[in-house]
Amino acid sequence: MTDLSCPACGSEFDLATAFASEEDRQALARLVAVSVPLGARVLQYIGLHTPAKQRLTSAKKIKLILQLLPDLERQAVAHKGRDWSVPLTVWAAAIDQLLAQREAGRLELPLKGHGYLYAVLAGMADKVGEKAEQQRDQDLRHAVRPNAAAPMDLARLANAQDPALAALQERDRKAAPIPEHLRLRMAAISGRKGT
C-alpha cells in the first residue's frame, strides 16, 4: 500500500517504511525541537560532509546529526579540553561562516568530522565571553553601590560635620529634657551657678 510520496524525488512508500527507522525519526524530531531555522542550517552544514561525485547516505547524515545534537541541546561544546557555552545564535553564525567559506572556495571539502565547526564555535564563544566580561567589568565600574556615599561638592564637604558627632547631637536633641532640680544639683556639683 503506497500512502505517501517523497517531496524531493516523488517516489511512493507506505507508512511502515516511514517509521522503519525509529532512531532516524527521533534524531530529526530532536533537531526540529532545537530550532527550526537552525535545523535547516544544520542540514546545510551536514551537506558539507558529502564526498565529491557521491551522495551522503541517510545513515551517515543521521550519524552526523546525532553527534551534534547533544551539544546543540545543551548549547555548549567541549573543544581542546575546555567547555564553551555556545548559544544557538552563535551556532547559527558559525554554520553561516562555514557555508560562506564554502561559497568563497576557502573550505576543504568534504569535511571529515565536526572538529573545524567546533574550533569556529570555540573561537566565537571566546569572543562572546570576552565581550560579556568587558560589559560586566564596565557595569561594575559604573554601578552605584548601596553603601557608597553619594558624591558631594567641596563646599558642602568643607562645611560638613563629622557623621558620628552629628548622630550624637541628633540623639541628644531627641532625648527628654533634664528636670530642673537635677540641673541645679549638677550645677552645684560642678561649681557653677544657674543653668
Short mmCIF file of C-alpha atoms in Angstrom, two decimals:
data_model
loop_
_atom_site.label_atom_id
_atom_site.label_comp_id
_atom_site.label_asym_id
_atom_site.label_seq_id
_atom_site.Cartn_x
_atom_site.Cartn_y
_atom_site.Cartn_z
CA MET A 1 0.00 0.00 0.00
CA THR A 2 1.54 3.35 -1.03
CA ASP A 3 0.22 6.06 1.23
CA LEU A 4 2.93 8.70 0.98
CA SER A 5 5.22 10.22 -1.62
CA CYS A 6 8.64 11.76 -1.13
CA PRO A 7 8.56 15.56 -1.57
CA ALA A 8 12.09 15.52 -3.02
CA CYS A 9 12.00 12.68 -5.55
CA GLY A 10 8.33 11.74 -5.81
CA SER A 11 8.81 8.05 -5.03
CA GLU A 12 5.96 6.41 -3.17
CA PHE A 13 6.24 4.46 0.07
CA ASP A 14 3.97 3.16 2.81
CA LEU A 15 3.67 4.25 6.42
CA ALA A 16 5.62 1.23 7.67
CA THR A 17 8.66 2.41 5.72
CA ALA A 18 8.28 5.94 7.08
CA PHE A 19 8.60 4.66 10.64
CA ALA A 20 11.09 1.87 9.90
CA SER A 21 13.99 3.69 11.45
CA GLU A 22 12.88 4.94 14.85
CA GLU A 23 16.34 6.32 15.59
CA ASP A 24 16.29 8.43 12.41
CA ARG A 25 12.85 9.79 13.25
CA GLN A 26 13.88 10.64 16.81
CA ALA A 27 17.06 12.36 15.64
CA LEU A 28 15.12 14.54 13.22
CA ALA A 29 12.50 15.31 15.88
CA ARG A 30 15.25 16.40 18.29
CA LEU A 31 16.80 18.56 15.58
CA VAL A 32 13.45 20.24 14.94
CA ALA A 33 12.99 20.74 18.70
CA VAL A 34 16.28 22.62 18.92
CA SER A 35 15.19 25.20 16.40
CA VAL A 36 13.56 25.03 13.02
CA PRO A 37 15.71 27.77 11.39
CA LEU A 38 18.84 26.33 12.97
CA GLY A 39 17.74 22.86 11.88
CA ALA A 40 17.82 23.99 8.25
CA ARG A 41 21.32 25.40 8.74
CA VAL A 42 22.46 22.17 10.39
CA LEU A 43 21.22 20.21 7.38
CA GLN A 44 23.17 22.53 5.07
CA TYR A 45 26.21 22.02 7.28
CA ILE A 46 25.75 18.23 7.09
CA GLY A 47 25.88 18.63 3.32
CA LEU A 48 29.48 19.86 3.68
CA HIS A 49 30.39 16.25 4.55
CA THR A 50 29.24 14.94 1.15
CA PRO A 51 32.10 13.39 -0.85
CA ALA A 52 32.67 14.65 -4.39
CA LYS A 53 30.58 12.84 -7.04
CA GLN A 54 28.70 10.87 -4.37
CA ARG A 55 25.64 11.20 -2.23
CA LEU A 56 25.68 11.22 1.53
CA THR A 57 23.63 8.28 2.74
CA SER A 58 20.76 8.83 5.13
CA ALA A 59 22.53 6.70 7.72
CA LYS A 60 25.63 8.94 7.53
CA LYS A 61 23.50 12.11 7.76
CA ILE A 62 21.70 10.78 10.82
CA LYS A 63 25.02 9.75 12.40
CA LEU A 64 26.42 13.27 11.90
CA ILE A 65 23.25 14.86 13.27
CA LEU A 66 23.28 12.57 16.31
CA GLN A 67 26.86 13.62 17.02
CA LEU A 68 25.84 17.30 17.05
CA LEU A 69 22.51 17.08 18.87
CA PRO A 70 23.74 16.69 22.47
CA ASP A 71 25.88 19.81 22.12
CA LEU A 72 23.12 21.72 20.32
CA GLU A 73 20.64 20.83 23.04
CA ARG A 74 22.90 21.83 25.91
CA GLN A 75 24.17 24.85 23.92
CA ALA A 76 27.78 24.09 24.75
CA VAL A 77 30.75 22.34 23.17
CA ALA A 78 33.89 20.73 24.52
CA HIS A 79 36.94 21.73 22.48
CA LYS A 80 40.60 21.27 23.39
CA GLY A 81 39.83 20.29 26.97
CA ARG A 82 37.52 23.18 27.72
CA ASP A 83 33.74 23.55 27.77
CA TRP A 84 32.42 26.55 25.87
CA SER A 85 28.93 27.99 26.32
CA VAL A 86 27.53 28.35 22.80
CA PRO A 87 24.07 29.92 22.42
CA LEU A 88 22.04 28.95 19.35
CA THR A 89 22.77 32.35 17.77
CA VAL A 90 26.49 31.52 17.87
CA TRP A 91 25.79 28.08 16.35
CA ALA A 92 23.92 29.80 13.52
CA ALA A 93 26.73 32.32 12.96
CA ALA A 94 29.40 29.58 12.92
CA ILE A 95 27.47 27.45 10.42
CA ASP A 96 26.85 30.54 8.28
CA GLN A 97 30.60 31.24 8.37
CA LEU A 98 31.38 27.71 7.14
CA LEU A 99 28.78 27.98 4.38
CA ALA A 100 30.24 31.34 3.31
CA GLN A 101 33.73 29.80 3.25
CA ARG A 102 32.40 27.03 1.01
CA GLU A 103 30.91 29.61 -1.37
CA ALA A 104 34.22 31.51 -1.43
CA GLY A 105 36.13 28.28 -2.13
CA ARG A 106 38.15 28.56 1.08
CA LEU A 107 36.86 25.38 2.72
CA GLU A 108 38.44 21.99 2.05
CA LEU A 109 35.58 19.61 1.31
CA PRO A 110 34.29 17.16 2.26
CA LEU A 111 34.55 17.77 5.98
CA LYS A 112 35.65 14.65 7.84
CA GLY A 113 34.01 15.44 11.17
CA HIS A 114 32.91 18.30 13.37
CA GLY A 115 36.37 19.43 14.51
CA TYR A 116 36.52 22.53 12.31
CA LEU A 117 32.99 23.60 13.28
CA TYR A 118 33.88 23.16 16.95
CA ALA A 119 37.05 25.24 16.51
CA VAL A 120 34.99 28.03 14.93
CA LEU A 121 32.37 27.73 17.70
CA ALA A 122 35.05 27.90 20.42
CA GLY A 123 36.58 31.00 18.82
CA MET A 124 33.22 32.71 18.58
CA ALA A 125 32.23 31.67 22.10
CA ASP A 126 35.53 33.06 23.39
CA LYS A 127 34.79 36.42 21.75
CA VAL A 128 31.22 36.43 23.13
CA GLY A 129 32.54 35.56 26.60
CA GLU A 130 35.19 38.27 26.36
CA LYS A 131 32.57 40.88 25.41
CA ALA A 132 30.31 39.75 28.26
CA GLU A 133 33.23 40.00 30.70
CA GLN A 134 34.11 43.50 29.47
CA GLN A 135 30.47 44.55 29.87
CA ARG A 136 30.38 43.06 33.38
CA ASP A 137 33.56 44.95 34.30
CA GLN A 138 32.17 48.19 32.89
CA ASP A 139 28.90 47.69 34.77
CA LEU A 140 30.84 47.11 37.99
CA ARG A 141 32.89 50.26 37.45
CA HIS A 142 29.83 52.41 36.90
CA ALA A 143 27.45 50.71 39.30
CA VAL A 144 26.07 52.62 42.27
CA ARG A 145 27.00 50.76 45.39
CA PRO A 146 24.34 50.78 48.10
CA ASN A 147 26.84 51.55 50.88
CA ALA A 148 28.83 54.10 48.90
CA ALA A 149 28.46 57.76 49.80
CA ALA A 150 26.82 59.98 47.24
CA PRO A 151 29.18 62.46 45.57
CA MET A 152 29.33 65.89 47.27
CA ASP A 153 30.63 69.23 46.16
CA LEU A 154 33.72 70.54 48.01
CA ALA A 155 31.92 73.48 49.69
CA ARG A 156 29.35 71.18 51.24
CA LEU A 157 32.08 68.75 52.23
CA ALA A 158 34.14 71.52 53.91
CA ASN A 159 31.14 72.65 55.98
CA ALA A 160 30.10 69.11 56.77
CA GLN A 161 30.07 67.77 60.28
CA ASP A 162 31.55 64.50 61.38
CA PRO A 163 28.82 61.88 60.92
CA ALA A 164 29.44 60.37 64.38
CA LEU A 165 29.17 63.80 66.05
CA ALA A 166 26.02 64.61 64.07
CA ALA A 167 24.48 61.32 65.22
CA LEU A 168 25.27 62.13 68.89
CA GLN A 169 23.79 65.62 68.57
CA GLU A 170 20.65 64.22 66.97
CA ARG A 171 20.30 61.67 69.77
CA ASP A 172 20.71 64.40 72.39
CA ARG A 173 18.15 66.60 70.64
CA LYS A 174 15.60 63.79 70.74
CA ALA A 175 16.32 62.95 74.41
CA ALA A 176 13.95 64.05 77.19
CA PRO A 177 14.97 67.32 78.93
CA ILE A 178 16.72 67.14 82.31
CA PRO A 179 14.36 68.04 85.18
CA GLU A 180 15.13 71.44 86.81
CA HIS A 181 16.01 70.05 90.27
CA LEU A 182 18.62 67.71 88.71
CA ARG A 183 20.02 70.53 86.62
CA LEU A 184 20.53 72.66 89.79
CA ARG A 185 22.19 69.80 91.62
CA MET A 186 24.56 69.16 88.67
CA ALA A 187 25.42 72.86 88.58
CA ALA A 188 26.19 72.85 92.30
CA ILE A 189 28.47 69.86 91.93
CA SER A 190 30.37 71.35 89.05
CA GLY A 191 30.71 74.67 90.93
CA ARG A 192 28.59 76.71 88.59
CA LYS A 193 25.62 78.82 89.36
CA GLY A 194 22.32 78.66 87.48
CA THR A 195 21.67 76.63 84.41
#
